Amino acid sequence: MLNESEILTKAQCFHCGEDIVSDLYQADGKGFCCLGCKTVYQVLKSHDLAGYYVYNDIPGQTQNKGQSDFAYLDVEEIVNKLVDYQDDKVTVITLYIPAIHCSSCIWLLENLHQLKPAISGSRVDFLKKQVIITFKNSTASLKEIVETLAAIGYAPITSLQDVVKENQNSKPERKLIIKIAVAGFCFGNVMLLSFPEYFGLTALDANFKLFFGWLNLAFSVPVVCFSGIDYFKSAFNNLKARRLNLDFPLALGITVMFVRSVYEILLQTGPGFVDTLSGLVFFLLIGKWMQQRTFNHISFERDYRSYFPVAVTTINNNIEKPIPLSDLKKGDRILIRSQEIIPADAILLNGEAEIDFSFVTGESVPVKKVYGEIIYAGGRQLGGVLEMEVIKPVAQSYLTQLWNNDTFQHPKNAIKTFSDTASKYFSVVLLMVAFGSALFWSFSDPTKALASFTAVLIIACPCALALSSPFTLAAIISVFDKNGFYLKNTAIVEELARVNTFVFDKTGTITNPDAQGLTFVGHINDTQTQLVNDLARNSGHPLSRELCKYLNKPLHYQVDKYTEKTGRGISGTINGNIVKLGSSAFLGLPLKNSPNSTTTHIIINNDYLGYFQIKQQWRTGFKEVILNLAIWANTYLLSGDSNRESNALVPFFQDPDALHFNQSPQNKLDYVTKLQDEGKKVAMIGDGLNDSGALKQSNIGIAVTDNINNFSPSCDAVLDGKFFQKIPQFIQLAKDAVKVIYMSFAISLTYNITGLFFAVQGMLSPLIAAILMPLSTITIILFTTIAARAYAHKNKLI
């Protein structure tokens, strides 16, 4: 009979699961291994966070290693290097926390505000083991935040923050490579040891046969418990959320193969399915690695070349020059116009900064900055032009993280992919067939019931289906990437294929950004022209940029009290003169009988001087794009300009009712919503500046860019303006990608049906399974890769 002390000695810590070696630390009838774990439990309970222990057993980390000294976080210079954003109210920082390992960790870290009221928000990136924390710096310091995390067992690595941010993307890949190496080593040895069985060498000594079986079983343990563990975790987490994904039948198939192999080898009733099991996990991991490698090359997180397929304007010896954001470095002087995103942490040197940081913090109130202040990456300038000096190029994944931050975005319906839909039904059908087969044989031949049940799960394991979508979509996105079309994620490809309605903005989208055919009607002198140039220089609007190109004057005056009404006009005080540029409605003018072209009117000190007449030049291939899409889809034009050019556009859109002018940003958003209410799948194609609401509301929002930093969090894709004429080819390739997925699914299904023919009869042998499983996987890999490239070649994209 054990006494209480002996029971405690053999018990586990309620918090971390470590062995309890003393009865000193108890609370609420629960035992703990150390004072640290007991303290964490009491802290969580006192703040109504005991739900931490509901989601997982022993979710915590041991606290008996002592606490770190975070005194260095009181040094301002160090803090400035670590934070992502900071102003006089809030600070945003990304912390790497190695202890993150389960759903309880996520739940606790996303409820930190209950533990520390100064924390206004926290989001966890589980795969990178990072948490992004926003806190009020007036009531708590970074040191206090880090100490709070350390006190509950989630001490972050802060001293190596920059290194951690740069290297986190490579860590999952290294782990995956190790898992592939283990699975490949085991698979090769298992196949070698199974050759006598394959070729029916029955004369082999029984002792060797048994020995080989035990070796195979030993090789299967690391395959299941190490290489394939992620499939079990994913299936378990989805089951807890009452979802069925493709990882469920994969995990089930792996489990059944392992259990049946153990049963057959131990009882010497058969060779087991270790070869099939090892090959399955090996090929699945190879597929995952190839997908990850492809994503590392084509995803928005890889570098600025794909995240921002545009340029930022630099100033050197008073000469403005656009450079790729990937070339931006510390010490560069950059020019930021109105409505442009600040791409890197920089010091304000010139101009009136009024920054919208809602993209970073969620707070919509603009923040004013003065000369010498640091402005953090991710803010959008609302005022006039700024001159800034880069002090720290932003981490490659930071702006990507902001773009994907759904917290600050208008909610869209989640994109449903074919893989998600198929996995749900596949899992249900698979279980029905397996149980049906077992039930059938249980009446006539009970020995075949278990055999058929396990055989169905083995042969119908959807490995090929699991690979078809990622391989196809990764290949397609790579093609898009090389053609200047950058998608937010792979799900956008399938949604793009469903689009049946296209809505175009006019200025900056279907018009050529090069200033051609621009003339002035009225009377204006050189001094007034200089004032107009200096005002237009502050705006990122396509017409303002065309105007600056046409006037071709260097900056002479600074602009005070700059304001811009999106899509309508701009105004400001320059050298004591009040200058206004824009539409007649913006300036309060009666409609004038100007030619069929876009006009920009000028008022200086309440005197009307005339207007610039801009004869719009359509983008290369615009007519072909519209006519091609109109064959099978609905096309519409929503423009903030007047309808003076409607006659020039009617031949393109054919239906005059499809042209809508004088549309405000809200009008555009409402029109897109109306089309969606009619059951249409809408792609909004705009310039990313004036159409953010419509881009956000549409099923697919595509921002067209031309060497300007007009990144918008509203868009799902970014299109380099040079490739505008390829839009129909992109749409067709997306449709072809879905065809490839369907065809690969059909191939996988053919393999499964062939295998099921033998499985339901209880006739499936390890040899058949060993051949069918890898063969189906290799077939899918080859087919999707070749088919995707073939369709890309057919659409003239490679």
Tab-separated table of N, CA and C in Angstrom, residues 47 315 377 434:
chain	number	residue	atom	x	y	z
A	47	HIS	N	-7.125	35.163	-12.723
A	47	HIS	CA	-7.542	36.041	-13.817
A	47	HIS	C	-8.552	35.358	-14.732
A	315	ILE	N	15.621	59.791	-53.710
A	315	ILE	CA	16.133	61.110	-54.098
A	315	ILE	C	17.637	61.105	-53.894
A	377	ALA	N	7.325	51.486	-40.603
A	377	ALA	CA	6.814	50.872	-41.824
A	377	ALA	C	5.368	50.434	-41.640
A	434	ALA	N	-15.308	1.275	-45.763
A	434	ALA	CA	-14.532	0.426	-44.861
A	434	ALA	C	-15.446	-0.352	-43.909
